[in-house]
C-alpha cells in the first residue's frame, strides 16, 4: 500500500518545486542587463515602435504582473511565442528536445558501459595494475572540464583523424549515432569516473559480505555468485548516484551542445539568454527541472524493484 501511496503523492510534489524554479528563473532572466525588444528591432527602431512591441509582448507591465500572467498562461497550456524565433514556444521546444534526449540517452548508455567495465575490472583485480590504472583514471577524470575535453576530442578525432563530424545532428538514426558520438563520449568521460569509484567500492564491499561467504561454502561458482548476488546488489547505490547526477548531466549537456553545435535545448537556452528571450528561457528551465524530478522519481522506483528491503 505504501508503494501506491508514494506513486500517487510523489507527482504532487512537482507543483511547489516547479513554482519555485519558475520564480527563480523568472527573476534571474529579468535581472540580465539588456532589452529583448531593442535586440529584436535593432538600433534604428523608433521609440513608438519599441513601446508598441513591448506592449505586444506584455513587457511594459510590472514584473509581479508579468509573472502572474506567465503562471496563468502556463496553467492554461498557453506558452506564448518566442520573441526572436517568431514561432510558438511549444513547437520550438519540441523541435529541439529530440536531439537533447538522444544525446542524454547516448551519454548515459556510454557512462554505464564504461563504469561497469572499469569497475568490475578494478574489483576483480584489486590491488594489481588494472585496478591502479582504473583508479588513476577515475581520479584524474573528476578534474576534466567537459568543454575542454570536447575540444580535445574534436581536434583528435575530427580534425586530425577525420573519423567523426565536428558538429551537427544528422538526418537518419545512424547519422545521429555518428554525429553525437563525440558529444556523448565527452559527457560519458566526465560522468563515468564518479560512477566507477562508487561501483568499485560497492563491489568490493559486497565481495566481503557474509552471504557471499555462505554462497561459496555451498559450492556455488565464483561467476554465478558474482552475477547473481554481488553485481546486482552493488548496482543499487550506483543507480541512485546516477539519478542524483542527472542535474549535472543536463548542465553538462548545455555546455557540450554549444561546443559541438548540437541543435538541442541546451543551445536553445544559451541563444535565448543572449537574446533576452524571457519566455523561452523560462519554459526550457521548467522542462529541465521536470526532467530532473521525474528521473529521481524513476530512480526511486527502480531502486525498490532491485532491492525489496528499501522502503518508499
XYZ file of C-alpha atoms in Angstrom:
312
model
C 0.000 0.000 0.000
C 2.871 2.351 0.818
C 4.274 1.998 -2.708
C 0.986 3.005 -4.325
C 0.653 5.968 -1.959
C 4.189 7.038 -2.866
C 3.497 6.750 -6.606
C 0.293 8.796 -6.261
C 1.631 11.509 -3.962
C 5.140 11.989 -5.375
C 3.936 13.733 -8.589
C 2.085 16.266 -6.421
C 5.438 17.333 -5.040
C 6.244 18.609 -8.521
C 3.953 21.590 -8.060
C 5.835 23.556 -5.343
C 9.210 22.638 -6.841
C 8.215 23.826 -10.323
C 6.711 27.000 -8.859
C 9.997 27.717 -7.098
C 12.017 27.011 -10.237
C 9.725 29.211 -12.333
C 10.038 32.109 -9.878
C 13.838 31.869 -9.624
C 14.295 31.568 -13.391
C 11.884 34.474 -13.947
C 13.801 36.769 -11.583
C 17.229 35.725 -12.862
C 16.418 36.173 -16.546
C 14.886 39.603 -15.904
C 17.993 40.592 -13.942
C 20.142 40.179 -17.081
C 21.059 43.605 -18.490
C 19.542 44.421 -21.875
C 16.169 44.800 -23.552
C 14.887 41.961 -25.766
C 12.794 44.380 -27.802
C 15.783 46.575 -28.652
C 17.788 43.463 -29.547
C 14.931 42.323 -31.778
C 14.254 45.632 -33.531
C 17.802 46.933 -33.767
C 19.236 50.381 -33.151
C 17.177 52.166 -35.824
C 13.763 51.429 -34.330
C 11.785 54.445 -33.136
C 10.596 54.875 -29.566
C 6.975 54.418 -30.645
C 7.698 51.092 -32.330
C 9.681 49.909 -29.315
C 6.870 50.766 -26.908
C 4.264 49.121 -29.149
C 6.331 45.936 -29.345
C 6.878 45.920 -25.583
C 3.130 46.239 -25.059
C 2.505 43.429 -27.585
C 4.613 41.003 -25.559
C 3.462 42.333 -22.169
C 6.926 43.617 -21.259
C 5.547 47.018 -20.255
C 3.788 45.515 -17.217
C 5.283 45.331 -13.694
C 7.391 42.246 -13.003
C 4.921 40.797 -10.499
C 2.100 41.091 -13.022
C 4.236 39.563 -15.776
C 4.953 36.567 -13.530
C 1.296 36.087 -12.664
C 0.375 36.248 -16.357
C 3.071 33.676 -17.063
C 1.655 31.292 -14.440
C -1.889 31.841 -15.693
C -0.916 31.117 -19.298
C 1.171 28.132 -18.186
C -1.794 26.625 -16.341
C -3.930 27.124 -19.460
C -1.309 25.484 -21.677
C -0.503 28.737 -23.467
C 3.269 29.070 -23.523
C 3.412 32.118 -25.748
C 5.546 32.974 -28.732
C 9.297 33.385 -28.974
C 10.368 36.983 -29.456
C 13.421 36.049 -31.506
C 12.373 32.895 -33.366
C 8.832 34.204 -34.074
C 7.170 30.799 -33.552
C 5.196 29.195 -30.735
C 7.367 28.069 -27.832
C 5.887 24.524 -27.672
C 6.733 23.981 -31.344
C 10.207 25.418 -30.802
C 10.898 23.263 -27.725
C 9.585 20.074 -29.365
C 11.837 20.654 -32.379
C 14.874 20.918 -30.082
C 14.065 18.310 -27.430
C 14.697 15.222 -29.582
C 18.448 15.893 -30.113
C 18.861 16.586 -26.390
C 17.037 13.400 -25.338
C 19.037 11.385 -27.877
C 22.281 12.863 -26.561
C 21.318 12.258 -22.923
C 20.358 8.635 -23.576
C 23.508 8.065 -25.623
C 25.713 9.600 -22.917
C 24.048 7.635 -20.092
C 24.465 4.393 -22.039
C 28.164 5.122 -22.631
C 28.679 6.130 -18.998
C 27.094 2.939 -17.684
C 29.079 0.728 -20.072
C 32.364 2.440 -19.163
C 31.578 2.402 -15.431
C 30.569 -1.261 -15.307
C 33.522 -2.425 -17.399
C 36.161 -0.491 -15.494
C 34.655 -1.035 -12.018
C 34.354 -4.798 -12.486
C 37.910 -4.927 -13.846
C 39.226 -2.962 -10.861
C 37.307 -5.047 -8.326
C 38.322 -8.408 -9.792
C 42.000 -7.373 -9.989
C 42.021 -5.467 -6.714
C 45.459 -4.115 -5.798
C 47.031 -5.110 -9.120
C 47.955 -2.928 -12.089
C 44.485 -2.962 -13.801
C 42.997 -1.677 -10.551
C 45.667 1.012 -10.269
C 45.068 2.189 -13.850
C 41.311 2.417 -13.277
C 41.795 4.309 -10.008
C 44.113 6.810 -11.703
C 41.528 7.354 -14.467
C 38.620 7.703 -12.014
C 40.583 10.271 -10.004
C 42.002 12.279 -12.920
C 38.682 12.222 -14.758
C 36.982 14.147 -11.961
C 39.022 17.239 -12.837
C 38.422 17.283 -16.607
C 36.074 20.117 -17.695
C 33.542 18.950 -20.281
C 34.164 21.867 -22.663
C 37.942 21.269 -22.648
C 37.518 17.537 -23.143
C 35.125 18.171 -26.031
C 37.603 20.446 -27.770
C 40.379 17.875 -27.337
C 38.198 15.138 -28.849
C 37.271 17.390 -31.788
C 40.934 18.126 -32.528
C 41.955 14.473 -32.230
C 39.084 12.513 -33.812
C 37.517 15.093 -36.150
C 40.292 17.363 -37.394
C 43.334 15.086 -37.193
C 41.802 11.661 -37.894
C 38.581 12.725 -39.643
C 36.571 9.909 -38.047
C 33.644 11.953 -36.747
C 31.959 15.226 -37.775
C 32.815 18.374 -35.865
C 29.224 19.466 -35.341
C 25.599 18.834 -36.235
C 22.977 16.189 -35.582
C 22.488 14.318 -38.867
C 19.343 13.232 -40.691
C 18.883 9.492 -40.056
C 19.221 7.455 -36.821
C 22.612 6.179 -37.968
C 23.659 9.775 -38.685
C 22.557 10.717 -35.186
C 24.718 7.961 -33.677
C 27.670 9.105 -35.790
C 27.287 12.857 -35.206
C 26.586 12.566 -31.472
C 29.300 10.011 -30.685
C 31.867 12.606 -29.615
C 29.389 14.768 -27.631
C 28.091 11.656 -25.835
C 31.641 10.419 -25.211
C 32.563 13.820 -23.776
C 29.730 13.639 -21.249
C 30.402 9.960 -20.507
C 34.105 10.519 -19.826
C 33.205 13.321 -17.416
C 30.453 11.360 -15.627
C 31.859 7.817 -15.553
C 34.698 8.469 -13.018
C 32.117 9.160 -10.298
C 30.183 6.010 -11.170
C 33.361 3.900 -11.370
C 34.522 4.931 -7.890
C 31.097 4.241 -6.400
C 30.550 0.896 -8.159
C 34.076 -0.343 -7.413
C 33.638 0.410 -3.705
C 30.224 -1.321 -3.695
C 31.609 -4.399 -5.466
C 34.490 -4.735 -3.016
C 32.138 -4.363 -0.038
C 29.732 -6.981 -1.391
C 32.580 -9.420 -2.098
C 33.376 -9.476 1.611
C 29.755 -9.827 2.750
C 28.715 -12.819 4.868
C 26.106 -14.029 2.393
C 28.815 -14.264 -0.294
C 30.967 -16.408 2.006
C 27.934 -18.581 2.689
C 27.314 -18.974 -1.046
C 30.931 -20.044 -1.543
C 30.600 -22.597 1.242
C 27.607 -24.108 -0.584
C 29.823 -24.737 -3.615
C 28.470 -22.063 -5.969
C 30.902 -20.960 -8.651
C 32.528 -17.534 -8.399
C 30.952 -16.463 -11.700
C 27.440 -17.367 -10.510
C 27.970 -15.664 -7.140
C 29.245 -12.542 -8.830
C 26.441 -12.417 -11.393
C 23.504 -13.302 -9.144
C 24.482 -11.679 -5.866
C 27.476 -9.351 -5.847
C 26.860 -7.435 -9.069
C 23.111 -6.922 -8.622
C 23.384 -5.660 -5.047
C 26.291 -3.383 -5.997
C 24.241 -1.662 -8.697
C 21.724 -0.166 -6.253
C 23.877 2.699 -4.857
C 25.279 3.363 -8.342
C 21.794 3.736 -9.832
C 20.915 6.142 -7.023
C 24.102 8.109 -7.688
C 23.292 8.259 -11.402
C 19.876 9.712 -10.597
C 21.420 12.313 -8.299
C 23.790 13.345 -11.104
C 21.019 13.942 -13.642
C 21.077 17.658 -12.813
C 24.809 17.770 -13.522
C 24.242 15.692 -16.653
C 21.722 18.208 -18.008
C 24.055 21.094 -17.184
C 26.882 19.286 -18.963
C 24.625 18.768 -21.967
C 24.077 22.523 -22.242
C 27.842 23.095 -22.434
C 28.543 20.169 -24.765
C 25.773 21.176 -27.169
C 27.448 24.558 -27.510
C 30.866 23.025 -28.151
C 29.573 20.613 -30.822
C 26.790 22.882 -32.197
C 24.079 20.330 -31.471
C 20.622 21.864 -32.132
C 19.146 20.860 -28.778
C 17.542 22.503 -25.766
C 20.911 23.464 -24.305
C 21.958 25.527 -27.311
C 18.422 26.963 -27.459
C 18.679 28.103 -23.853
C 22.076 29.748 -24.362
C 20.972 31.594 -27.504
C 17.735 32.669 -25.778
C 19.653 34.002 -22.775
C 21.872 36.113 -25.022
C 18.788 37.331 -26.924
C 16.851 38.014 -23.670
C 14.029 35.788 -24.927
C 12.441 35.540 -21.490
C 9.616 33.094 -22.154
C 11.840 30.580 -23.947
C 14.382 30.592 -21.104
C 11.650 30.077 -18.501
C 9.945 27.230 -20.378
C 13.242 25.429 -21.121
C 14.300 25.802 -17.471
C 10.997 24.272 -16.347
C 11.495 21.426 -18.833
C 14.954 20.715 -17.387
C 13.613 20.861 -13.812
C 10.769 18.496 -14.704
C 13.257 16.072 -16.279
C 15.406 16.032 -13.119
C 12.415 15.442 -10.816
C 10.917 12.692 -12.961
C 14.292 10.973 -13.266
C 14.728 10.934 -9.486
C 11.214 9.509 -9.185
C 12.041 6.727 -11.653
C 15.309 6.001 -9.814
C 13.367 5.555 -6.554
C 11.036 3.047 -8.215
C 13.918 1.138 -9.838
C 15.801 1.009 -6.521
C 12.816 -0.607 -4.804
C 12.428 -3.062 -7.697
C 16.073 -4.118 -7.343
C 16.095 -4.269 -3.548
C 12.777 -5.070 -1.775
C 14.415 -4.145 1.539
C 14.242 -0.478 0.545
C 11.026 1.198 1.684
C 9.469 4.128 -0.150
